[in-house]
CSV table of C-alpha atoms in Angstrom, one decimal:
chain,number,residue,atom,x,y,z
A,1,MET,CA,0.0,0.0,0.0
A,2,ALA,CA,1.4,3.4,-1.0
A,3,THR,CA,2.5,5.7,1.8
A,4,ALA,CA,1.2,9.3,1.8
A,5,LEU,CA,3.9,11.8,1.1
A,6,PRO,CA,4.6,14.6,3.6
A,7,LEU,CA,2.3,17.5,3.3
A,8,ASP,CA,5.0,19.7,1.8
A,9,LEU,CA,5.7,17.3,-1.0
A,10,ALA,CA,2.0,17.1,-2.0
A,11,ARG,CA,1.3,20.8,-1.9
A,12,PRO,CA,0.8,22.7,-5.2
A,13,ARG,CA,4.0,24.7,-5.8
A,14,ARG,CA,2.5,27.8,-7.4
A,15,THR,CA,0.1,28.5,-4.5
A,16,GLY,CA,2.8,27.9,-1.9
A,17,ALA,CA,5.4,30.1,-3.7
A,18,ALA,CA,2.9,33.0,-3.9
A,19,GLY,CA,2.0,32.7,-0.2
A,20,ILE,CA,5.7,32.5,0.8
A,21,LEU,CA,6.6,35.6,-1.3
A,22,LEU,CA,3.6,37.5,0.3
A,23,LEU,CA,4.7,36.5,3.8
A,24,LEU,CA,8.3,37.6,3.1
A,25,ALA,CA,7.1,40.9,1.7
A,26,LEU,CA,5.1,41.6,4.8
A,27,ALA,CA,7.9,40.4,7.1
A,28,TYR,CA,10.6,42.5,5.5
A,29,GLY,CA,8.4,45.5,4.5
A,30,LEU,CA,5.4,46.1,6.7
A,31,VAL,CA,6.4,44.6,10.0
A,32,PRO,CA,9.7,46.6,10.5
A,33,LEU,CA,7.8,49.8,9.7
A,34,LEU,CA,4.8,49.2,12.1
A,35,GLY,CA,6.3,46.8,14.7
A,36,THR,CA,7.1,47.9,18.2
A,37,GLY,CA,10.1,47.0,20.4
A,38,TYR,CA,7.9,44.7,22.4
A,39,LEU,CA,6.6,42.9,19.3
A,40,PHE,CA,10.2,42.3,18.1
A,41,GLU,CA,11.7,41.3,21.4
A,42,ALA,CA,9.0,39.3,23.1
A,43,ILE,CA,7.2,37.7,20.1
A,44,LEU,CA,8.9,37.7,16.7
A,45,THR,CA,12.5,37.1,17.6
A,46,PRO,CA,11.8,34.1,19.9
A,47,PHE,CA,9.3,32.9,17.4
A,48,LEU,CA,11.9,32.8,14.6
A,49,ALA,CA,14.5,31.1,16.8
A,50,LEU,CA,12.1,28.4,18.0
A,51,ALA,CA,10.6,27.9,14.5
A,52,LEU,CA,14.2,27.3,13.2
A,53,ALA,CA,14.8,24.8,16.0
A,54,GLY,CA,11.5,23.1,15.2
A,55,LEU,CA,12.5,23.0,11.5
A,56,GLY,CA,15.7,21.2,12.4
A,57,LEU,CA,14.0,18.7,14.6
A,58,ASN,CA,11.3,18.1,12.0
A,59,LEU,CA,13.9,17.0,9.5
A,60,LEU,CA,15.1,14.4,12.0
A,61,THR,CA,11.8,13.3,13.5
A,62,GLY,CA,9.2,14.2,10.9
A,63,TYR,CA,11.1,13.2,7.8
A,64,ALA,CA,13.5,10.6,9.0
A,65,GLY,CA,11.4,9.2,11.8
A,66,LEU,CA,14.2,9.4,14.4
A,67,LEU,CA,13.0,10.7,17.8
A,68,SER,CA,15.3,13.1,19.7
A,69,LEU,CA,14.9,14.6,23.1
A,70,GLY,CA,18.2,16.5,23.0
A,71,SER,CA,17.4,19.5,20.8
A,72,ALA,CA,18.3,22.0,23.5
A,73,ALA,CA,21.7,20.4,23.8
A,74,PHE,CA,22.5,21.0,20.2
A,75,MET,CA,21.2,24.6,20.5
A,76,ALA,CA,23.6,25.0,23.4
A,77,VAL,CA,26.5,23.6,21.4
A,78,GLY,CA,25.8,26.1,18.6
A,79,ALA,CA,25.4,29.0,20.9
A,80,TYR,CA,28.6,28.3,23.0
A,81,ALA,CA,30.6,27.5,19.9
A,82,ALA,CA,29.6,30.8,18.3
A,83,PHE,CA,30.4,32.6,21.6
A,84,ASN,CA,33.9,31.0,21.8
A,85,LEU,CA,34.6,31.6,18.1
A,86,SER,CA,33.7,35.3,18.4
A,87,LEU,CA,35.7,35.6,21.6
A,88,ARG,CA,38.9,33.7,20.6
A,89,LEU,CA,38.9,34.7,16.9
A,90,PRO,CA,37.7,38.4,17.1
A,91,GLY,CA,38.4,39.1,13.4
A,92,LEU,CA,36.0,36.3,12.2
A,93,PRO,CA,32.9,37.7,10.4
A,94,LEU,CA,29.6,36.9,12.1
A,95,PRO,CA,28.2,34.9,9.2
A,96,ALA,CA,31.3,32.7,9.3
A,97,THR,CA,31.0,32.4,13.1
A,98,ILE,CA,27.4,31.2,12.8
A,99,LEU,CA,28.3,28.8,10.0
A,100,LEU,CA,31.2,27.3,11.9
A,101,ALA,CA,29.0,27.0,15.0
A,102,GLY,CA,26.4,25.1,13.0
A,103,LEU,CA,29.2,22.8,11.8
A,104,VAL,CA,30.3,22.1,15.3
A,105,ALA,CA,26.7,21.3,16.3
A,106,ALA,CA,26.5,19.0,13.3
A,107,ALA,CA,29.6,17.2,14.3
A,108,VAL,CA,28.2,16.7,17.8
A,109,GLY,CA,24.9,15.6,16.3
A,110,ALA,CA,26.6,13.0,14.1
A,111,VAL,CA,28.3,11.5,17.1
A,112,ALA,CA,25.1,11.6,19.1
A,113,GLY,CA,23.4,9.8,16.2
A,114,LEU,CA,25.7,6.8,16.4
A,115,PRO,CA,23.2,4.9,18.7
A,116,ALA,CA,20.6,5.3,15.9
A,117,LEU,CA,22.5,2.7,14.0
A,118,ARG,CA,21.4,0.1,16.6
A,119,LEU,CA,18.6,1.7,18.5
A,120,ARG,CA,15.1,2.7,17.6
A,121,GLY,CA,12.1,4.5,19.1
A,122,PHE,CA,12.0,4.9,22.8
A,123,TYR,CA,15.6,3.6,23.3
A,124,LEU,CA,17.0,6.1,20.7
A,125,ALA,CA,15.1,8.9,22.5
A,126,VAL,CA,16.7,7.9,25.8
A,127,SER,CA,20.1,8.0,24.2
A,128,THR,CA,19.5,11.6,23.0
A,129,LEU,CA,18.3,12.5,26.4
A,130,ALA,CA,21.7,11.4,27.7
A,131,VAL,CA,23.3,13.9,25.4
A,132,GLN,CA,21.1,16.6,26.9
A,133,PHE,CA,22.3,15.7,30.4
A,134,PHE,CA,25.9,15.5,29.3
A,135,VAL,CA,25.9,18.9,27.6
A,136,ALA,CA,24.2,20.5,30.6
A,137,TRP,CA,26.9,19.0,32.9
A,138,ALA,CA,29.7,20.2,30.6
A,139,LEU,CA,28.3,23.8,30.5
A,140,ASN,CA,28.2,24.0,34.2
A,141,ARG,CA,31.5,22.2,34.9
A,142,ILE,CA,33.9,23.4,32.2
A,143,GLY,CA,34.6,27.0,32.9
A,144,TRP,CA,36.5,27.5,29.6
A,145,LEU,CA,33.2,27.3,27.7
A,146,SER,CA,31.9,30.4,29.4
A,147,ASN,CA,35.2,32.2,29.6
A,148,ASP,CA,35.5,31.3,33.3
A,149,SER,CA,32.5,33.3,34.2
A,150,PRO,CA,31.7,32.7,37.9
A,151,SER,CA,27.9,32.6,37.2
A,152,GLY,CA,28.3,30.7,33.9
A,153,ILE,CA,26.4,33.6,32.2
A,154,VAL,CA,28.1,35.7,29.6
A,155,ALA,CA,27.0,38.6,27.4
A,156,ALA,CA,26.4,37.7,23.8
A,157,PRO,CA,28.5,39.6,21.3
A,158,ARG,CA,27.1,42.4,19.1
A,159,LEU,CA,25.4,41.5,15.9
A,160,GLU,CA,27.4,43.3,13.2
A,161,VAL,CA,27.8,42.2,9.5
A,162,ALA,CA,30.1,44.2,7.1
A,163,GLY,CA,30.0,47.2,9.4
A,164,LEU,CA,26.2,47.2,9.7
A,165,SER,CA,24.8,46.9,13.2
A,166,PHE,CA,21.8,44.7,14.0
A,167,ASP,CA,21.9,45.3,17.7
A,168,ASP,CA,18.6,47.0,18.3
A,169,ALA,CA,15.3,45.2,18.5
A,170,ARG,CA,14.4,45.7,14.9
A,171,GLY,CA,17.8,44.8,13.7
A,172,ARG,CA,17.9,41.6,15.7
A,173,TYR,CA,14.5,40.7,14.2
A,174,LEU,CA,15.7,41.3,10.6
A,175,PHE,CA,18.9,39.4,11.2
A,176,SER,CA,17.0,36.4,12.6
A,177,LEU,CA,14.5,36.6,9.8
A,178,THR,CA,17.2,36.5,7.2
A,179,VAL,CA,19.0,33.5,8.7
A,180,VAL,CA,15.7,31.6,9.1
A,181,ALA,CA,14.6,32.4,5.6
A,182,VAL,CA,17.9,31.2,4.1
A,183,LEU,CA,17.9,28.0,6.1
A,184,THR,CA,14.2,27.3,5.4
A,185,PHE,CA,14.9,27.6,1.7
A,186,LEU,CA,17.8,25.2,2.0
A,187,ALA,CA,15.7,22.7,4.0
A,188,TRP,CA,12.9,23.0,1.4
A,189,ARG,CA,15.4,22.1,-1.3
A,190,LEU,CA,16.7,19.2,0.8
A,191,VAL,CA,13.4,17.5,1.4
A,192,ARG,CA,12.8,17.5,-2.4
A,193,SER,CA,16.2,16.1,-3.2
A,194,PRO,CA,17.1,12.4,-3.4
A,195,THR,CA,18.4,12.8,0.2
A,196,GLY,CA,15.0,14.0,1.4
A,197,ARG,CA,13.4,11.0,-0.3
A,198,ASN,CA,15.8,8.7,1.4
A,199,LEU,CA,14.9,10.2,4.7
A,200,VAL,CA,11.2,9.5,4.1
A,201,ALA,CA,12.0,6.0,2.8
A,202,ILE,CA,13.8,5.2,6.1
A,203,ARG,CA,10.9,6.6,8.1
A,204,ASP,CA,8.3,4.7,6.3
A,205,HIS,CA,10.0,1.3,6.0
A,206,GLU,CA,13.7,0.9,6.9
A,207,THR,CA,14.0,-2.6,5.6
A,208,ALA,CA,12.4,-1.7,2.2
A,209,ALA,CA,14.7,1.3,2.0
A,210,ARG,CA,17.7,-0.9,2.5
A,211,ILE,CA,16.5,-3.3,-0.2
A,212,VAL,CA,16.1,-0.6,-2.8
A,213,GLY,CA,19.6,0.6,-2.2
A,214,VAL,CA,19.3,3.4,0.4
A,215,LYS,CA,22.4,3.5,2.6
A,216,VAL,CA,20.5,3.5,5.9
A,217,ALA,CA,23.4,4.0,8.3
A,218,ARG,CA,24.9,6.9,6.4
A,219,THR,CA,21.5,8.5,5.9
A,220,LYS,CA,20.6,8.3,9.6
A,221,LEU,CA,23.9,10.0,10.6
A,222,LEU,CA,23.4,12.6,7.9
A,223,ALA,CA,19.9,13.3,9.3
A,224,PHE,CA,21.3,13.8,12.7
A,225,ALA,CA,24.1,16.1,11.4
A,226,LEU,CA,21.8,18.2,9.2
A,227,SER,CA,19.2,18.5,12.0
A,228,SER,CA,21.8,19.5,14.5
A,229,PHE,CA,23.3,22.0,12.1
A,230,ILE,CA,20.0,23.9,11.9
A,231,VAL,CA,19.2,23.5,15.6
A,232,GLY,CA,22.7,24.7,16.5
A,233,ILE,CA,22.2,27.9,14.4
A,234,ALA,CA,18.8,28.3,16.1
A,235,GLY,CA,20.7,28.2,19.4
A,236,VAL,CA,22.9,31.1,18.2
A,237,LEU,CA,19.8,33.1,17.4
A,238,TRP,CA,18.2,32.2,20.7
A,239,ALA,CA,21.3,33.4,22.6
A,240,PHE,CA,22.6,36.2,20.5
A,241,ALA,CA,19.3,37.8,19.2
A,242,TYR,CA,16.8,37.0,21.8
A,243,LEU,CA,18.3,36.3,25.3
A,244,ARG,CA,21.3,38.5,24.6
A,245,THR,CA,23.2,36.2,27.0
A,246,VAL,CA,24.7,32.8,26.7
A,247,GLU,CA,23.7,30.7,29.7
A,248,PRO,CA,23.0,27.0,30.5
A,249,ALA,CA,19.5,27.9,31.8
A,250,GLY,CA,18.5,28.9,28.3
A,251,PHE,CA,19.0,25.4,27.0
A,252,ASN,CA,17.6,23.1,29.7
A,253,LEU,CA,15.5,20.0,29.2
A,254,ASP,CA,12.3,22.1,29.2
A,255,ARG,CA,13.5,23.7,26.0
A,256,SER,CA,14.0,20.3,24.3
A,257,PHE,CA,10.4,19.3,25.2
A,258,GLN,CA,9.2,22.7,24.0
A,259,ILE,CA,10.8,22.1,20.6
A,260,LEU,CA,9.3,18.6,20.4
A,261,PHE,CA,5.9,20.1,21.2
A,262,ILE,CA,6.3,22.6,18.4
A,263,VAL,CA,6.9,19.8,16.0
A,264,ILE,CA,3.9,17.7,17.3
A,265,ILE,CA,1.4,20.6,17.4
A,266,GLY,CA,2.6,22.1,14.1
A,267,GLY,CA,2.7,18.8,12.1
A,268,LEU,CA,5.3,16.1,11.5
A,269,GLY,CA,6.8,15.9,8.1
A,270,THR,CA,6.0,19.4,7.0
A,271,LEU,CA,8.2,22.5,7.1
A,272,ARG,CA,5.2,24.8,7.7
A,273,GLY,CA,4.4,22.9,10.8
A,274,ALA,CA,7.5,24.2,12.6
A,275,PHE,CA,6.4,27.8,12.1
A,276,LEU,CA,2.8,27.1,13.0
A,277,GLY,CA,3.8,25.2,16.1
A,278,ALA,CA,6.3,27.9,17.1
A,279,GLY,CA,3.7,30.6,16.7
A,280,PHE,CA,1.3,28.7,18.9
A,281,ILE,CA,3.9,28.1,21.6
A,282,VAL,CA,5.0,31.8,21.7
A,283,VAL,CA,1.5,33.2,21.6
A,284,LEU,CA,-0.1,30.8,24.1
A,285,PRO,CA,1.5,32.2,27.3
A,286,LEU,CA,0.5,35.7,26.2
A,287,VAL,CA,-3.1,34.7,25.6
A,288,LEU,CA,-3.2,32.8,28.9
A,289,SER,CA,-1.7,35.7,30.8
A,290,ARG,CA,-4.3,38.1,29.5
A,291,LEU,CA,-7.2,35.7,30.1
A,292,GLY,CA,-5.9,34.8,33.6
A,293,ALA,CA,-5.4,38.5,34.6
A,294,ALA,CA,-8.9,39.3,33.4
A,295,ALA,CA,-10.4,36.4,35.3
A,296,LEU,CA,-8.3,36.3,38.5
A,297,GLY,CA,-6.7,39.7,38.7
A,298,ASP,CA,-3.6,39.9,40.8
A,299,GLY,CA,-4.0,36.2,41.9
A,300,PHE,CA,-2.8,35.1,38.5
A,301,ASP,CA,1.0,35.3,39.0
A,302,SER,CA,3.9,33.9,37.0
A,303,GLY,CA,3.8,30.6,38.8
A,304,THR,CA,0.1,30.1,38.1
A,305,LEU,CA,0.7,31.0,34.5
A,306,GLU,CA,3.4,28.4,34.1
A,307,MET,CA,1.2,25.7,35.7
A,308,VAL,CA,-1.8,26.6,33.5
A,309,GLN,CA,0.4,26.7,30.4
A,310,ARG,CA,1.6,23.2,31.1
A,311,ILE,CA,-1.9,21.9,31.6
A,312,VAL,CA,-3.3,23.5,28.5
A,313,LEU,CA,-0.3,22.5,26.4
A,314,GLY,CA,-0.5,18.9,27.5
A,315,ALA,CA,-4.3,18.8,26.9
A,316,LEU,CA,-3.8,20.3,23.4
A,317,ILE,CA,-1.1,17.8,22.5
A,318,VAL,CA,-3.3,14.9,23.5
A,319,ALA,CA,-6.2,16.4,21.5
A,320,VAL,CA,-4.0,16.9,18.4
A,321,LEU,CA,-2.6,13.4,18.6
A,322,ILE,CA,-6.2,12.0,18.8
A,323,ARG,CA,-8.1,14.3,16.4
A,324,GLU,CA,-5.5,15.5,13.9
A,325,PRO,CA,-2.1,13.7,14.1
A,326,ALA,CA,-0.9,15.8,11.1
A,327,GLY,CA,-1.1,18.9,13.3
A,328,LEU,CA,-2.0,22.5,12.6
A,329,ALA,CA,-0.5,22.3,9.1
A,330,ALA,CA,-3.2,19.8,8.1
A,331,LEU,CA,-5.9,21.9,9.8
A,332,LEU,CA,-4.7,25.0,7.9
A,333,ASP,CA,-4.7,23.0,4.6
A,334,ARG,CA,-8.2,21.8,5.2
A,335,ALA,CA,-9.4,25.3,6.0
A,336,LEU,CA,-7.8,26.8,2.9
A,337,ASN,CA,-9.3,24.1,0.7
A,338,HIS,CA,-12.7,24.7,2.2
A,339,ALA,CA,-12.4,28.4,1.6
A,340,LEU,CA,-11.3,27.9,-2.0
A,341,ARG,CA,-14.3,25.7,-2.6
A,342,ARG,CA,-16.6,28.3,-1.2
A,343,VAL,CA,-15.3,31.2,-3.3
A,344,ARG,CA,-14.7,29.2,-6.5
A,345,PRO,CA,-17.5,29.8,-9.0
A,346,ARG,CA,-19.6,26.8,-9.8
A,347,SER,CA,-19.7,25.7,-13.4
């Protein structure tokens, strides 16, 4: 029985291209003109960083079928690699620093993916969880990584490219948007290439993929490396553009689960799902905060907000898995198709 292709592979290209161009025009043209500092710093910049991390994890989990619970560890590797490269090689341009940091994260990801040659499912997830714990231990114990800072927290370097400063809120947003746009385009090309088809083949039926000539071991390690490369660069954006600090607390286990939830809610096996899921995760606390403040007043503090957020998020994940396993991307496609049928003139 034929297996359904990922949503992105089945989507009409012309409609998708027009929508993407419209979104980019709005993101580069209208949003910088009308956006406020709060919009850039509290919503758009973290949204872009988390969406990129979700995109990287979706390549691994959604397309290759390899579950990982260590995404925050690879984000941390990218962020700390970029910090040390900028610190110890001060003349290195920022784009080169980010690229090299991504390569460092990719190398760590390839090593972390070695258990995938023998393990599957839950056991593979546990092995990636071990990577998360090891990286957290290293960040807290190896002072060289944080330039021997007593607190382990260091200020992120300035965002400057070819003499242009991107250090204000709008500049950090535009810088993050450009990095995310470039990597999303490359990921889009990847999933439509023979390598992307190999990833899907391994996910759908590993034995059949091996029989038809797919080099399963090499493809799995490549999936870990490519995913970690993107997630590592997302870690650079998270630390340099959003937090403005590089600290272990920014890459804890909760962050790994947050990225996994982004992929599940947005939709596995679709690039759009990473952006839909990240948008939901970023906006949800703001909505709950406003609703809670309106209903409970001063009694709705940050601790209550965090508890309610976890409850609502868990309930929504269960609902998504039961009602729509393909996530928000499938719901959006269904709504768009329904709207098109309504407005299309009948013959």
